[in-house]
Coordinates of C-alpha atoms in Angstrom, one line a residue:
M29 CA -9.9 6.7 -2.2
I30 CA -12.3 8.1 -4.6
K31 CA -11.1 11.9 -2.9
D32 CA -7.9 11.4 -3.6
A33 CA -8.1 10.0 -7.7
A34 CA -10.4 13.3 -7.6
K35 CA -7.6 15.7 -6.2
T36 CA -5.2 14.0 -8.9
V37 CA -7.1 14.5 -12.0
I38 CA -8.9 17.7 -11.3
F39 CA -6.3 19.5 -12.5
L40 CA -6.7 17.6 -16.0
F41 CA -9.9 18.9 -16.8
T42 CA -8.9 22.5 -16.2
L43 CA -6.7 21.8 -18.7
L44 CA -8.9 19.7 -20.8
G45 CA -12.0 22.0 -20.9
C46 CA -15.4 20.0 -20.8
V47 CA -14.1 16.5 -22.2
T48 CA -16.7 13.5 -22.0
L49 CA -14.9 10.4 -21.7
C50 CA -17.0 8.6 -23.8
R51 CA -15.5 9.0 -27.0
S52 CA -11.4 7.4 -27.4
Q53 CA -9.5 10.3 -28.5
D54 CA -10.5 12.0 -25.1
I55 CA -9.7 8.8 -22.6
S56 CA -6.3 9.0 -24.6
A57 CA -5.6 12.5 -24.1
L58 CA -6.2 12.8 -20.4
A59 CA -3.9 9.4 -20.2
K60 CA -1.0 11.4 -21.8
K61 CA -2.1 14.1 -19.5
L62 CA -1.0 12.0 -16.6
A63 CA 1.7 10.0 -18.4
D64 CA 3.3 14.3 -18.3
Q65 CA 2.7 14.8 -14.9
S66 CA 4.0 11.1 -13.6
A67 CA 7.6 11.8 -15.7
G68 CA 7.7 15.7 -14.3
D69 CA 6.8 15.2 -10.8
L70 CA 10.1 13.7 -9.6
Q71 CA 9.9 11.8 -6.6
E72 CA 12.2 10.2 -4.1
K73 CA 11.9 7.3 -2.3
L74 CA 14.0 5.6 0.3
F75 CA 15.0 2.4 1.5
V76 CA 17.5 1.5 4.8
H77 CA 18.5 -1.7 5.1
T78 CA 19.3 -2.8 8.5
D79 CA 22.5 -5.8 9.6
K80 CA 18.8 -7.0 11.9
D81 CA 15.6 -6.3 13.5
F82 CA 16.3 -6.8 17.1
Y83 CA 18.6 -5.2 19.4
M84 CA 20.0 -4.9 22.7
S85 CA 21.0 -1.9 24.4
G86 CA 24.5 -0.7 24.1
E87 CA 24.6 -2.2 20.7
L88 CA 25.6 -0.4 17.8
M89 CA 22.6 -1.1 14.8
W90 CA 24.0 -0.5 11.2
F91 CA 22.4 0.7 8.3
K92 CA 22.9 1.1 5.1
I93 CA 20.4 3.9 2.6
Y94 CA 18.9 3.6 -0.6
L95 CA 18.5 6.6 -2.6
T96 CA 15.9 5.8 -5.9
N97 CA 13.1 7.3 -8.6
A98 CA 10.0 6.3 -6.7
R99 CA 8.6 5.9 -10.4
T100 CA 11.8 4.3 -11.7
L101 CA 12.5 2.2 -8.3
K102 CA 16.5 2.8 -10.0
P103 CA 19.7 4.9 -8.5
L104 CA 18.5 8.4 -8.0
D105 CA 21.1 11.4 -7.4
L106 CA 19.9 14.1 -6.1
S107 CA 19.3 15.2 -2.3
K108 CA 23.0 14.4 -0.9
V109 CA 21.4 14.4 3.2
C110 CA 19.8 11.4 4.6
Y111 CA 17.7 12.4 8.3
V112 CA 17.3 9.7 9.9
E113 CA 15.3 8.8 13.4
L114 CA 14.5 6.1 16.5
L115 CA 11.1 7.1 17.4
S116 CA 9.4 5.6 20.4
K117 CA 5.9 4.9 20.2
D118 CA 5.2 7.8 21.2
N119 CA 6.4 9.2 18.0
K120 CA 9.2 11.2 20.0
P121 CA 12.9 10.7 18.1
V122 CA 15.5 8.9 21.0
L123 CA 18.1 9.0 18.2
Q124 CA 18.6 11.4 15.5
A125 CA 21.6 11.6 13.0
K126 CA 22.0 13.6 9.6
L127 CA 23.8 11.2 6.7
A128 CA 26.0 12.6 3.7
L129 CA 25.0 10.6 0.6
L130 CA 27.1 10.2 -1.9
E131 CA 25.9 8.6 -5.8
A132 CA 22.4 7.9 -4.0
M133 CA 23.9 5.8 -1.0
G134 CA 25.0 6.4 2.5
N135 CA 25.9 4.9 5.4
G136 CA 25.6 5.3 9.6
S137 CA 25.4 4.0 12.8
F138 CA 23.5 4.3 16.2
Q139 CA 25.1 3.4 19.5
L140 CA 21.6 2.4 21.5
P141 CA 22.4 3.8 24.9
Y142 CA 21.8 2.0 28.1
S143 CA 19.0 4.7 29.0
V144 CA 16.9 3.1 26.2
N145 CA 13.9 1.4 27.7
S146 CA 13.0 -2.0 25.9
G147 CA 9.8 -1.9 23.5
N148 CA 8.8 -1.9 20.1
Y149 CA 10.7 1.6 17.9
V150 CA 10.2 3.0 14.7
L151 CA 13.5 3.2 11.9
R152 CA 12.5 6.5 9.8
A153 CA 14.3 8.2 7.1
Y154 CA 13.9 11.0 5.0
T155 CA 15.2 13.7 2.7
N156 CA 14.3 17.5 2.4
W157 CA 13.3 16.8 -1.0
M158 CA 10.5 14.3 1.0
K159 CA 9.3 17.0 3.2
N160 CA 7.5 18.8 0.1
K161 CA 5.6 15.4 -0.1
G162 CA 4.2 14.7 3.4
A163 CA 5.3 11.8 6.1
D164 CA 3.1 9.8 4.4
L165 CA 6.4 8.5 2.0
F166 CA 9.1 8.4 4.4
F167 CA 10.6 5.0 5.2
E168 CA 9.7 3.2 8.2
K169 CA 11.0 0.4 9.6
P170 CA 9.9 -1.8 13.1
I171 CA 12.1 -2.3 15.4
K172 CA 12.2 -4.1 18.7
I173 CA 15.2 -2.5 21.5
V174 CA 15.3 -5.2 25.2
N175 CA 17.5 -3.6 28.0
A176 CA 17.6 -6.2 30.4
L177 CA 19.6 -3.8 32.9
R178 CA 15.8 -1.8 33.2
Q179 CA 12.9 -2.7 34.8
P180 CA 10.2 -3.1 31.3
E181 CA 7.8 -0.2 31.6
W182 CA 4.8 -2.4 31.7
P183 CA 1.5 -0.6 29.5
A184 CA -1.8 0.1 31.8
A185 CA -3.8 -2.5 32.1
T186 CA -6.8 -1.4 29.3
A187 CA -10.7 -3.5 28.4
A188 CA -10.1 -4.5 25.5
A189 CA -10.7 -2.6 22.2
Y190 CA -11.1 -4.0 19.0
D191 CA -11.1 -1.6 15.1
L192 CA -13.5 -2.9 12.4
Q193 CA -12.7 -1.3 8.7
F194 CA -15.4 -2.0 5.8
F195 CA -13.8 -1.5 2.6
P196 CA -16.5 -1.9 -0.3
E197 CA -14.0 -2.6 -3.8
G198 CA -14.0 0.2 -5.7
G199 CA -14.4 3.0 -2.8
D200 CA -18.4 2.8 -3.0
L201 CA -22.0 0.6 -2.2
V202 CA -24.9 1.0 -4.8
N203 CA -28.5 0.1 -4.6
G204 CA -29.2 -3.0 -6.3
L205 CA -25.5 -3.9 -7.4
A206 CA -23.6 -7.1 -6.3
S207 CA -20.2 -5.5 -4.3
R208 CA -17.4 -7.1 -2.4
V209 CA -16.6 -5.8 0.9
G210 CA -13.5 -6.3 2.1
F211 CA -12.7 -6.0 5.9
R212 CA -9.9 -5.9 8.3
I213 CA -10.6 -6.5 12.0
V214 CA -7.3 -5.0 14.8
N215 CA -6.9 -5.1 18.2
A216 CA -5.7 -2.1 20.3
S217 CA -2.3 -3.4 19.2
G218 CA -3.2 -3.2 15.9
V219 CA -2.5 -6.9 15.6
G220 CA -4.8 -8.8 13.1
V221 CA -7.2 -11.1 15.7
E222 CA -9.9 -13.9 14.2
A223 CA -13.1 -13.3 13.9
S224 CA -16.6 -14.2 12.2
G225 CA -19.5 -12.4 11.5
T226 CA -23.0 -11.9 9.7
V227 CA -24.4 -9.0 8.1
V228 CA -28.2 -7.9 9.1
N229 CA -30.5 -5.7 7.1
N230 CA -32.7 -3.2 9.2
N231 CA -35.5 -6.2 9.0
N232 CA -32.7 -8.4 10.9
E233 CA -32.5 -10.5 8.6
T234 CA -29.3 -12.1 7.9
V235 CA -27.8 -11.0 3.8
A236 CA -24.2 -11.6 3.9
R237 CA -21.9 -14.0 6.0
F238 CA -18.6 -13.9 5.7
S239 CA -15.0 -15.0 8.6
T240 CA -11.2 -14.1 8.5
R241 CA -8.7 -15.7 6.5
R242 CA -5.4 -14.1 7.9
F243 CA -4.7 -11.1 9.7
G244 CA -7.5 -10.1 10.9
M245 CA -8.6 -9.4 6.7
G246 CA -11.3 -10.8 4.4
N247 CA -13.7 -10.1 1.7
F248 CA -17.1 -10.6 1.1
E249 CA -20.3 -10.0 -1.1
L250 CA -23.0 -8.2 -0.9
K251 CA -26.5 -6.4 -2.4
T252 CA -27.3 -3.4 -1.0
E253 CA -31.7 -3.3 -1.6
R254 CA -33.2 0.6 -1.3
G255 CA -34.8 1.4 2.0
Q256 CA -32.5 -0.7 3.5
S257 CA -29.6 -0.2 6.4
Y258 CA -27.4 -2.4 6.7
K259 CA -25.1 -3.6 10.0
A260 CA -22.1 -6.3 11.1
V261 CA -22.2 -8.3 13.8
V262 CA -19.0 -9.9 14.5
N263 CA -17.6 -12.2 17.6
T264 CA -13.5 -12.4 17.8
A265 CA -12.4 -15.4 18.6
D266 CA -11.8 -14.3 22.7
G267 CA -15.8 -14.2 22.9
A268 CA -15.9 -10.2 22.2
Q269 CA -19.2 -9.1 20.2
I270 CA -18.7 -6.2 18.1
T271 CA -21.7 -4.6 16.3
Q272 CA -21.1 -1.5 13.9
A273 CA -22.9 0.2 10.9
L274 CA -21.4 -1.1 7.3
P275 CA -20.9 2.5 5.1
T276 CA -24.4 3.9 3.2
A277 CA -24.6 2.8 -0.3
L278 CA -25.5 5.7 -2.9
P279 CA -29.2 5.3 -4.4
S280 CA -27.0 4.9 -7.7
G281 CA -23.8 4.6 -9.3
T282 CA -21.0 2.4 -10.8
V283 CA -19.1 -0.8 -9.4
M284 CA -16.1 -2.8 -10.2
H285 CA -14.9 -5.8 -9.2
V286 CA -11.4 -7.4 -10.2
Q287 CA -9.7 -10.2 -10.3
H288 CA -6.7 -12.0 -11.8
L289 CA -6.9 -14.5 -14.7
T290 CA -4.9 -17.2 -16.2
G291 CA -1.4 -16.0 -18.6
N292 CA -1.6 -13.1 -16.2
K293 CA -4.0 -11.0 -16.8
L294 CA -6.5 -9.1 -16.0
G295 CA -9.8 -9.2 -16.0
V296 CA -12.2 -5.7 -14.5
E297 CA -16.0 -6.3 -14.6
V298 CA -17.6 -2.7 -13.8
D299 CA -21.4 -2.5 -13.1
A300 CA -23.5 0.8 -13.8
N301 CA -27.1 2.0 -12.9
D302 CA -26.8 5.7 -13.3
G303 CA -28.0 6.1 -16.7
A304 CA -24.3 6.5 -18.3
A305 CA -24.1 4.6 -21.9
S306 CA -20.3 4.1 -21.4
V307 CA -17.2 3.8 -19.0
A308 CA -13.9 4.8 -20.1
M309 CA -10.9 3.3 -17.5
I310 CA -6.8 4.3 -17.3
V311 CA -4.2 2.2 -15.7
Q312 CA -1.5 3.4 -14.4
S313 CA 1.4 1.1 -13.6
Q314 CA 4.6 1.9 -12.4
Q315 CA 6.9 3.9 -14.9
Q316 CA 4.6 2.2 -17.6
Q317 CA 2.4 4.6 -20.0
P318 CA -0.8 4.9 -19.3
V319 CA -2.8 2.7 -21.1
A320 CA -6.7 4.4 -21.7
L321 CA -8.8 1.9 -22.5
S322 CA -13.0 2.5 -23.0
K323 CA -16.3 0.4 -23.8
P324 CA -20.0 1.3 -24.2
L325 CA -21.6 -0.2 -22.2
Q326 CA -24.5 -3.6 -22.3
N327 CA -27.8 -4.1 -19.4
G328 CA -25.3 -1.5 -17.4
K329 CA -22.1 -3.6 -17.7
A330 CA -18.5 -3.5 -19.4
S331 CA -16.4 -6.2 -18.9
F332 CA -11.9 -5.3 -19.8
E333 CA -9.5 -8.0 -20.0
L334 CA -5.7 -6.7 -19.2
D335 CA -3.1 -9.0 -21.0
A336 CA 0.6 -8.7 -19.4
A337 CA 1.5 -5.4 -22.0
Q338 CA -0.6 -3.4 -20.7
W339 CA -0.2 -4.5 -16.5
N340 CA 2.7 -4.8 -14.6
R341 CA 3.5 -6.9 -11.6
G342 CA 4.2 -5.0 -8.6
I343 CA 0.9 -2.1 -7.9
T344 CA -1.2 -1.0 -9.9
R345 CA -4.4 1.4 -10.4
L346 CA -7.4 0.7 -11.6
T347 CA -9.6 4.7 -12.3
V348 CA -13.0 4.2 -13.6
F349 CA -14.9 7.0 -15.4
G350 CA -18.4 7.5 -15.8
A351 CA -20.5 10.4 -17.6
G352 CA -19.0 13.5 -17.5
G353 CA -15.5 12.5 -17.1
K354 CA -15.9 12.2 -13.5
P355 CA -13.6 9.4 -11.5
V356 CA -16.7 6.7 -9.9
C357 CA -14.2 4.1 -8.7
E358 CA -10.4 3.0 -8.0
R359 CA -8.3 0.7 -6.6
L360 CA -5.5 -0.7 -6.6
V361 CA -4.0 -4.5 -7.8
F362 CA -1.0 -6.2 -6.1
S363 CA 0.5 -8.6 -7.8
K364 CA 3.7 -10.8 -6.7
P365 CA 6.6 -9.7 -8.0
E366 CA 8.3 -12.5 -10.2
V367 CA 11.3 -13.7 -8.0
L368 CA 14.6 -12.6 -9.0
P369 CA 17.7 -15.3 -9.5
L370 CA 20.8 -14.7 -7.9
R371 CA 24.1 -16.2 -8.0
L372 CA 27.1 -16.5 -6.0
Q373 CA 30.5 -17.2 -7.0
T374 CA 33.6 -17.5 -4.9
D375 CA 36.9 -16.7 -6.1
A376 CA 38.7 -20.3 -4.5
P377 CA 36.8 -23.4 -4.2
G378 CA 38.1 -24.1 -0.7
Y379 CA 39.9 -22.1 1.8
G380 CA 41.7 -22.6 4.8
T381 CA 41.7 -21.0 8.6
R382 CA 40.8 -17.1 8.7
K383 CA 42.1 -16.7 4.9
K384 CA 40.3 -13.9 2.8
V385 CA 36.6 -15.0 0.8
T386 CA 35.7 -13.0 -1.5
I387 CA 32.3 -13.5 -3.0
E388 CA 30.5 -12.1 -5.7
L389 CA 26.9 -11.9 -6.1
G390 CA 24.4 -11.4 -9.2
S391 CA 21.6 -11.8 -11.0
A392 CA 21.7 -14.7 -13.3
R393 CA 19.5 -13.2 -15.7

């Protein structure tokens, strides 16, 4: 994640020259450059609405396409053609279509053949413009298909395998500083599994305990020390045991801790032991103007409190800059958007058999 942050801002440092972000005007200038880049970097985002998620072979799969501006999520009437594919488990296209987009919308259908195998598929959609940013930004949606006329192709039996990953908050563990570490464990099918475990140092002393909360994910607190290495010993609910080393801690650096506060506020605690005198932070939240903040470090610590005007519900990116304007920590924060109240209005209080019914759907705001 830190590497991605460095790529995002590297050209900005070229424009600004050798800046020092300990001054508020410098971090504000960087925030303005980021805003200008975001405004000039037009990016499309597709959403495909299908009539259902489960189909039988021989059925029609109906879908409608919406093209939006990825930054504002408003309709974007730019590309006029959309490509839609149904991909197999081998990531090979089973069905393909090229559809016209009119006023940022389009619609179409796939006739699912009787030759298709039962299984899990992926509906993928993209435009030529979106290819500039890579396939990671294409729209994808899981689709399940059952063919009652063909014998299912059962996969060959394999030994259970697990993928265990650790994610220090902000990007890195730093010796001498406490960090929150997120983790995720999934099985060979990519499904989260229930598990619990301990973290031990190279003296085989237990320094942390953890367990999954939901979908194979959870977090724990860990303070690494110089001269120690750490590994996790994890026991899954089905009796398997996994031993895996944690990411190597940096000898010095910066860590961050983010928490939701009351009143729709966001708190960010920054700890550093690399000798920096101050830290700066840029807050990027959807289409809002980036917010630039800076504070001196007192005993290696600084606290930021963001109110509702400085960040937005949805996904917010927080990037912390240290000495010399180097990005040292970054993480994404998600806050569930407010539920949009809807209203339904019929054109009559009652209807006879097979009479036309008109329903108006709108926002209650």
